[in-house]
XYZ file of N, CA and C in Angstrom:
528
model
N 4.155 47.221 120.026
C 4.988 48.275 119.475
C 4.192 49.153 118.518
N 3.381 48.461 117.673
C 2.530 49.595 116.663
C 1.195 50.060 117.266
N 0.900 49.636 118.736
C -0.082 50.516 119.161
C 0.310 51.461 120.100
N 1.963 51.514 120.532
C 2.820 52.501 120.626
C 3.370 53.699 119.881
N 3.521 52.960 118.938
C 4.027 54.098 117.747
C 2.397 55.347 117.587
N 1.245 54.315 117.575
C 0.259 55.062 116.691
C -0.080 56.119 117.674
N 0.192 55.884 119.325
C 0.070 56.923 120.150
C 1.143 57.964 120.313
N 1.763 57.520 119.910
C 3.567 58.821 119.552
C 2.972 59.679 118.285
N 2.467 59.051 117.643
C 2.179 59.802 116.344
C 0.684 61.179 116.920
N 0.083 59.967 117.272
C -0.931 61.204 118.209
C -1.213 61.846 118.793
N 0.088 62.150 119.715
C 0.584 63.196 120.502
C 1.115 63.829 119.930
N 1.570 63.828 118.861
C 2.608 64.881 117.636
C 1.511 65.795 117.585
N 0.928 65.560 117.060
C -0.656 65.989 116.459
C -1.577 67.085 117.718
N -1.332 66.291 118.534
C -2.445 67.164 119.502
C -1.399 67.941 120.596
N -0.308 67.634 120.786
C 0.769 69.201 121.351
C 0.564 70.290 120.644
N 0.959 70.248 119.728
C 0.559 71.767 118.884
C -0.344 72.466 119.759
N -1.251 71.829 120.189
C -2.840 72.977 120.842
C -2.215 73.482 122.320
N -1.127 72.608 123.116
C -1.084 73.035 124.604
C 0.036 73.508 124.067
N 1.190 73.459 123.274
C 2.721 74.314 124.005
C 2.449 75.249 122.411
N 3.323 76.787 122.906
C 3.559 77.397 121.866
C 4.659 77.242 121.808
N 5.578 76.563 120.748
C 7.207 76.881 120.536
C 7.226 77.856 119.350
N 6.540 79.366 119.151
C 7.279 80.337 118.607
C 8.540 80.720 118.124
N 9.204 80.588 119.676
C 10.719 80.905 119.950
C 11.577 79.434 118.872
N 11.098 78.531 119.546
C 11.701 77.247 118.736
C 11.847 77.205 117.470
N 10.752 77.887 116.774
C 10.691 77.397 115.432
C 10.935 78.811 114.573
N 11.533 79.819 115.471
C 12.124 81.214 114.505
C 12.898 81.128 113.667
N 14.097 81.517 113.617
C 15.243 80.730 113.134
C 16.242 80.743 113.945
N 16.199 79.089 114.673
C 17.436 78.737 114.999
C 17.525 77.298 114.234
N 18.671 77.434 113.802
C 19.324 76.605 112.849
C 20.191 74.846 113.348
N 20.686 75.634 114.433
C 20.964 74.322 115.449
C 20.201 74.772 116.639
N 19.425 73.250 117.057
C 18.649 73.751 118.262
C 18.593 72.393 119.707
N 19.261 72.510 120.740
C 19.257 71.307 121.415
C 17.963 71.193 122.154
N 16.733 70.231 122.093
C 15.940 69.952 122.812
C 16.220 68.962 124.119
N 16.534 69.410 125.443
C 16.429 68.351 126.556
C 15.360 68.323 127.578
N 16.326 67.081 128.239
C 14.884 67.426 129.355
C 15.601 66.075 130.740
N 15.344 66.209 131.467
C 16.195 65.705 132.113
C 14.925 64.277 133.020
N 14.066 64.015 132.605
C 13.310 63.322 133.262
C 11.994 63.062 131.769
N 11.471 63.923 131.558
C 10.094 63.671 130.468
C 10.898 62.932 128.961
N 10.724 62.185 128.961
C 11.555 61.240 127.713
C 10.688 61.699 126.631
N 9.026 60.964 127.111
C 8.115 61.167 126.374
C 7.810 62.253 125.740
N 7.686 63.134 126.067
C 6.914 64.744 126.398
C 7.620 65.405 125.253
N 9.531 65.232 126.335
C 10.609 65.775 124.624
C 10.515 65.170 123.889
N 10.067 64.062 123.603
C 10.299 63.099 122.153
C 9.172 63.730 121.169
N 8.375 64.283 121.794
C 6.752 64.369 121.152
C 6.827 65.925 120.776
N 7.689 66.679 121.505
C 7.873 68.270 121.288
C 8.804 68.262 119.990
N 9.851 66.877 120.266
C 10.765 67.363 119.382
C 10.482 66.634 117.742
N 9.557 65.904 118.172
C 9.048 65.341 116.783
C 8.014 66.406 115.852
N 7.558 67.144 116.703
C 6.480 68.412 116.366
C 7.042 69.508 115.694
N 8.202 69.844 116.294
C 9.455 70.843 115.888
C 9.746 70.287 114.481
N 10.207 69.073 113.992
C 10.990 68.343 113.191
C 9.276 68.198 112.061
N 8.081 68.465 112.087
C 6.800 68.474 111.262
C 7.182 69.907 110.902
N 7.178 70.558 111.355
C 6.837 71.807 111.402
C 7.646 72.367 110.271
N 8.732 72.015 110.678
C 10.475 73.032 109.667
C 10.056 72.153 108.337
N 9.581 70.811 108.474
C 9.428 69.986 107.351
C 8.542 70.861 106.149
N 6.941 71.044 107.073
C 5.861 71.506 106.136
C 6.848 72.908 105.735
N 7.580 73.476 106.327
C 8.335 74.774 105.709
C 9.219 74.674 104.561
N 9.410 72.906 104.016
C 10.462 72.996 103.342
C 11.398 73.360 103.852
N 11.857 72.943 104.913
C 13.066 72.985 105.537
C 13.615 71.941 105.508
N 15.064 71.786 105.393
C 16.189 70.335 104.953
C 16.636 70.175 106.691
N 15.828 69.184 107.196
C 16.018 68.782 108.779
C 17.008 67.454 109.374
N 18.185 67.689 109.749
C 18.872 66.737 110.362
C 18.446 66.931 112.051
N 17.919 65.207 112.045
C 17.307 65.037 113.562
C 18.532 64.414 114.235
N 19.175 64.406 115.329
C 20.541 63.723 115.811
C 19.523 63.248 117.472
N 19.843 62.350 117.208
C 19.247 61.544 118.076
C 20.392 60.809 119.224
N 20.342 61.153 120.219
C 21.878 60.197 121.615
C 20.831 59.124 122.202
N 19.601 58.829 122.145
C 19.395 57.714 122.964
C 18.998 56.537 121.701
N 18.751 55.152 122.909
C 18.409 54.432 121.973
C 17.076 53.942 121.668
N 16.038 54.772 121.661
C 14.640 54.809 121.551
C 14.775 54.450 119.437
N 13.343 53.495 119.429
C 13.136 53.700 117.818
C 11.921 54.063 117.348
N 11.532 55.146 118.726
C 10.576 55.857 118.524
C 10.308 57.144 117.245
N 11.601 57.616 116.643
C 11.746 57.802 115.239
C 11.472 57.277 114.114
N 12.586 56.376 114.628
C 12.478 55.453 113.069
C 11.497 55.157 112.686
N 10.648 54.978 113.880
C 9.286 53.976 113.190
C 8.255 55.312 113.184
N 8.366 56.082 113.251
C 7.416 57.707 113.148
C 7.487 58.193 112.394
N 9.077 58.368 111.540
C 9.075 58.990 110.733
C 9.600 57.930 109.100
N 9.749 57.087 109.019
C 10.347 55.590 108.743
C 11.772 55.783 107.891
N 12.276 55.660 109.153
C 13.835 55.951 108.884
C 14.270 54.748 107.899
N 15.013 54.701 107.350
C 16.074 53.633 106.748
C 17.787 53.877 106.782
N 18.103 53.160 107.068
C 19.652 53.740 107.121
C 20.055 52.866 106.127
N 21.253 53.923 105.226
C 22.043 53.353 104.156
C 23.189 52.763 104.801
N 23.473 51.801 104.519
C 24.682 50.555 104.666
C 25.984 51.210 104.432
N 26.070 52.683 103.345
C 27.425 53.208 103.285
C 27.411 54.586 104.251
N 26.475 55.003 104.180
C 25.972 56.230 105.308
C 25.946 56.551 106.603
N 26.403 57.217 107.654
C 26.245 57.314 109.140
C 24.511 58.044 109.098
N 24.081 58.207 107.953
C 23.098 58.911 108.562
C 21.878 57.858 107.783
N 20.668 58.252 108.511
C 19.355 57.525 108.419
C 18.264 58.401 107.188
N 17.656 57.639 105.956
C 16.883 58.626 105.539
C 15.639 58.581 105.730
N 14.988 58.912 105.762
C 13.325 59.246 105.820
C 12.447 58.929 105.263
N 11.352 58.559 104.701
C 10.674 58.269 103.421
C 10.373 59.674 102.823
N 10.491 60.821 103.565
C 10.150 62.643 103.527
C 11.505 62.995 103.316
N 11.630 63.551 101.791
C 12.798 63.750 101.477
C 13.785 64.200 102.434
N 13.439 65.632 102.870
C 13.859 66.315 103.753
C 14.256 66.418 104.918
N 14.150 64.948 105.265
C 14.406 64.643 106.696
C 15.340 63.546 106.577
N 16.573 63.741 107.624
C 17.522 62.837 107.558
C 18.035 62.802 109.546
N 18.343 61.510 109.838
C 18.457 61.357 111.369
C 20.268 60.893 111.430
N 20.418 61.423 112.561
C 21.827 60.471 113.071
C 21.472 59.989 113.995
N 22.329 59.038 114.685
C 22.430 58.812 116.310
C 23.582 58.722 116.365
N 23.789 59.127 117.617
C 24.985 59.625 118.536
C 24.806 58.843 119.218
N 25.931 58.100 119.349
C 25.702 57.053 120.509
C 27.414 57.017 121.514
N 28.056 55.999 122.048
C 29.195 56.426 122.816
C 30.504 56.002 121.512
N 30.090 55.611 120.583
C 31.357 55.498 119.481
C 31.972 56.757 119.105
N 32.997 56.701 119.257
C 33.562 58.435 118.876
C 32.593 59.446 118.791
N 31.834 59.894 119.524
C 30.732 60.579 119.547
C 31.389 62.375 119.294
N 32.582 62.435 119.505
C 33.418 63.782 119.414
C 33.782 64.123 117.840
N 33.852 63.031 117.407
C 34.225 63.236 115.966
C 32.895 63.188 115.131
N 31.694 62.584 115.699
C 30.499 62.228 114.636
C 29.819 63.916 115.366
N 30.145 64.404 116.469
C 29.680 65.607 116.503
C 30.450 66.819 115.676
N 31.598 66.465 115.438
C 32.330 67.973 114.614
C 31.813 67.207 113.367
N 31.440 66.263 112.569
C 31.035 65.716 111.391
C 29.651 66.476 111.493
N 28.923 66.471 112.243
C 27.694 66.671 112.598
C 27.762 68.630 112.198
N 28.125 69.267 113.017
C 28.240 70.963 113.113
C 29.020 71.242 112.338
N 30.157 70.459 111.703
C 31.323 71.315 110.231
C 30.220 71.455 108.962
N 29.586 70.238 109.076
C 28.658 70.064 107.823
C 27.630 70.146 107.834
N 26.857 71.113 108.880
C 25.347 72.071 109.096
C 25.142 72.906 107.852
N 26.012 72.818 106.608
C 25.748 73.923 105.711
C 24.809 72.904 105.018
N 24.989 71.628 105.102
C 23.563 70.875 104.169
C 22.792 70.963 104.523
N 22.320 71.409 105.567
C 20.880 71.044 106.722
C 20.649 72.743 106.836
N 18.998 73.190 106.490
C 18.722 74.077 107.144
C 18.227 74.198 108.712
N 18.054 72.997 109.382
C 17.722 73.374 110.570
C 18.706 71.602 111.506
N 19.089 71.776 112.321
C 19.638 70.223 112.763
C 19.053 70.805 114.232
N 18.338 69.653 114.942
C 17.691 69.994 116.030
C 18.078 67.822 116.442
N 18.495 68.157 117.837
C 19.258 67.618 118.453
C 18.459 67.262 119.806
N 18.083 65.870 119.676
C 17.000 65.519 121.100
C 18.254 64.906 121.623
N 18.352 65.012 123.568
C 18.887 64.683 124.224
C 18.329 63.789 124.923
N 18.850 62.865 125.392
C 18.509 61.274 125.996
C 18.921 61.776 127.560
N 18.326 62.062 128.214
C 18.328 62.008 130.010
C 19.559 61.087 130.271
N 19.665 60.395 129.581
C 20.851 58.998 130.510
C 22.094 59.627 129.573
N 22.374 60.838 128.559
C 23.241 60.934 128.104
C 24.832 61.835 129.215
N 25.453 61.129 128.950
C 26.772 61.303 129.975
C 27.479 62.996 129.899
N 27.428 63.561 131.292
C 28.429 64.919 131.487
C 28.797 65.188 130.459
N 29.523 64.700 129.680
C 30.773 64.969 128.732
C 30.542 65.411 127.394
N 29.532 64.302 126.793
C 28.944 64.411 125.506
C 27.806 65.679 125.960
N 27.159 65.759 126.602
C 25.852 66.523 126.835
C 26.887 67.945 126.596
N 27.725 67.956 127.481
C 28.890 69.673 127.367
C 29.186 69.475 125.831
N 29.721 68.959 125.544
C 30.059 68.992 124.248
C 29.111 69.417 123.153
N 27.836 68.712 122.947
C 26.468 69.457 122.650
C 25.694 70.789 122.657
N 25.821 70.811 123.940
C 25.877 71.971 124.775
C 26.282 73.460 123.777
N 28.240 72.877 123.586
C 29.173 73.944 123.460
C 28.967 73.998 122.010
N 28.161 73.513 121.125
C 27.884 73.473 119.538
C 27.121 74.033 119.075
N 26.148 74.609 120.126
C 24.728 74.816 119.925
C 24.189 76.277 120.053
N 24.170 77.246 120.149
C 23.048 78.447 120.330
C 21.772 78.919 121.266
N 20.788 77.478 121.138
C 19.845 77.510 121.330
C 19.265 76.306 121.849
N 19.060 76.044 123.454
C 18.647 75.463 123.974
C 16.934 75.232 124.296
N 16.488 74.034 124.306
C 14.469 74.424 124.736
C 14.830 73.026 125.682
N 14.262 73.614 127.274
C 14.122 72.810 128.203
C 12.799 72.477 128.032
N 12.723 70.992 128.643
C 11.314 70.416 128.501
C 11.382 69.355 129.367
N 9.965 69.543 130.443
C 10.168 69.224 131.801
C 8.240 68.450 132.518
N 8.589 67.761 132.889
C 6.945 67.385 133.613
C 6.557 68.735 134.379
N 5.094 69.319 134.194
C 5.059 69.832 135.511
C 5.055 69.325 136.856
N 5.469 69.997 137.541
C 5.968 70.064 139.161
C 6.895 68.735 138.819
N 7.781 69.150 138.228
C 8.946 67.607 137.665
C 9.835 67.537 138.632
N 10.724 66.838 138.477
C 12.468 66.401 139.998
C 12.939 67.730 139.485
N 13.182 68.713 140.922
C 13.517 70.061 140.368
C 15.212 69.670 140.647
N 15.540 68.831 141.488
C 16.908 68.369 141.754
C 17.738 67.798 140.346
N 17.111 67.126 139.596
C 17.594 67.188 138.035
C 17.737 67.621 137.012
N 16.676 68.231 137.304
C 16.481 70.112 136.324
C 17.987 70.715 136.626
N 17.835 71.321 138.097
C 19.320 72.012 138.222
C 20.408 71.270 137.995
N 20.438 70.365 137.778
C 21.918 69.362 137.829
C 22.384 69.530 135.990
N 21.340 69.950 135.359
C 20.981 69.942 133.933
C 21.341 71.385 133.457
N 20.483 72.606 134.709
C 20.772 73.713 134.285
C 22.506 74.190 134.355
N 22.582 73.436 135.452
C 24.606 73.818 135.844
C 24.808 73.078 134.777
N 24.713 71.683 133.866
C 25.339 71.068 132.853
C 25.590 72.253 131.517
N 24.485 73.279 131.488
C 23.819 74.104 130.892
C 25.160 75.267 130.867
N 25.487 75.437 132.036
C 26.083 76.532 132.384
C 25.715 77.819 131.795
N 25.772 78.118 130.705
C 25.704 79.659 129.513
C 23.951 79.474 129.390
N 23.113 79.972 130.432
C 21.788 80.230 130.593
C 21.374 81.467 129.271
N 22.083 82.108 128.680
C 21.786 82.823 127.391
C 20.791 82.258 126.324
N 22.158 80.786 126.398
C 21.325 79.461 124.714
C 19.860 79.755 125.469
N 19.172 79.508 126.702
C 18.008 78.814 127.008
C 17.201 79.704 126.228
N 16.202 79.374 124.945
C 15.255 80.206 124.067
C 13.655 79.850 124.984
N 13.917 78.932 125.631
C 12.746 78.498 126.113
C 12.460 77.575 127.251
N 11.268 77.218 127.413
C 10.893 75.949 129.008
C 9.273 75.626 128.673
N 9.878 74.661 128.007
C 7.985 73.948 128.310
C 7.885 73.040 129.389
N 6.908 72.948 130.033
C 6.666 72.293 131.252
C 5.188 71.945 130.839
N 4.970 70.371 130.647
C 3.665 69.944 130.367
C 2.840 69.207 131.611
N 2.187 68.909 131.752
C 1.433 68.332 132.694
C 1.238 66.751 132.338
């Protein structure tokens, strides 16, 4: 596991040089990162995104739907015992997870109370269900697809129709 982590951490580090997220890191304030197949790839884009707003002094809520603890242990989460949310050892950074427990109500908890958070950027879990993903979806502004190159183009589209309002899409990284 920690010669896992230390390679998550090292891909944080060396994306910066292959993807430009410009668009990503303008100001959008809520931002959903998915990807419908690259687990890895988004985890590592969206951990890069979540450095970035940080070194800006930006107040970052990460909302996390899968059950990877590829965070926690990256960024070293702790969760308070009275708290739904996880803190950081970096002031500025605070995580949820979304998981299938009332996930409708921890999401309007989540977007009513975006006025504490200057940026809440929202990684999506591939195995996350129709329902919650629309719901996400319908909260959000600003979508960044993130995809293997020459990836399952049959899941992509199944993702882009989940998508429906092709406007949010700010972006498409496709890594190799």
């Amino acid at each position: 596991m920690g010669n896992d982590n230390n390679k998550f951490k090292n891909e944080i580090t060396s994306i910066s040089e292959k993807i430009d997220l410009k668009l990503a890191k303008k100001n959008n304030n809520k931002l959903l990162v998915c990807s419908p197949e690259a687990e890895e790839t988004r985890a590592v884009v969206t951990a890069n995104l979540v450095l970035y707003w940080i070194n800006k002094q930006e107040k970052v809520l990460l909302v996390e739907t899968g059950e990877s603890e590829k965070y926690a242990n990256a960024f070293g989460f702790e969760k308070n015992e009275n708290e739904a949310l996880y803190r950081s050892k970096i002031n500025q950074l605070f995580m949820m997870r979304l998981n299938s427990i009332n996930p409708e109500k921890k999401l309007r908890n989540i977007f009513d109370n975006s006025m504490n958070f200057d940026k809440i950027i929202v990684d999506i879990s591939s195995d996350l269900d129709e329902q919650n993903f629309s719901l996400l979806v319908a909260n959000v502004k600003n979508v960044l697809l993130v995809t293997k190159e020459n990836g399952d183009k049959h899941r992509m589209r199944k993702q882009l129709r989940m998508i429906d309002d092709f406007s949010k899409i700010i972006g498409y990284v496709a890594i190799k």
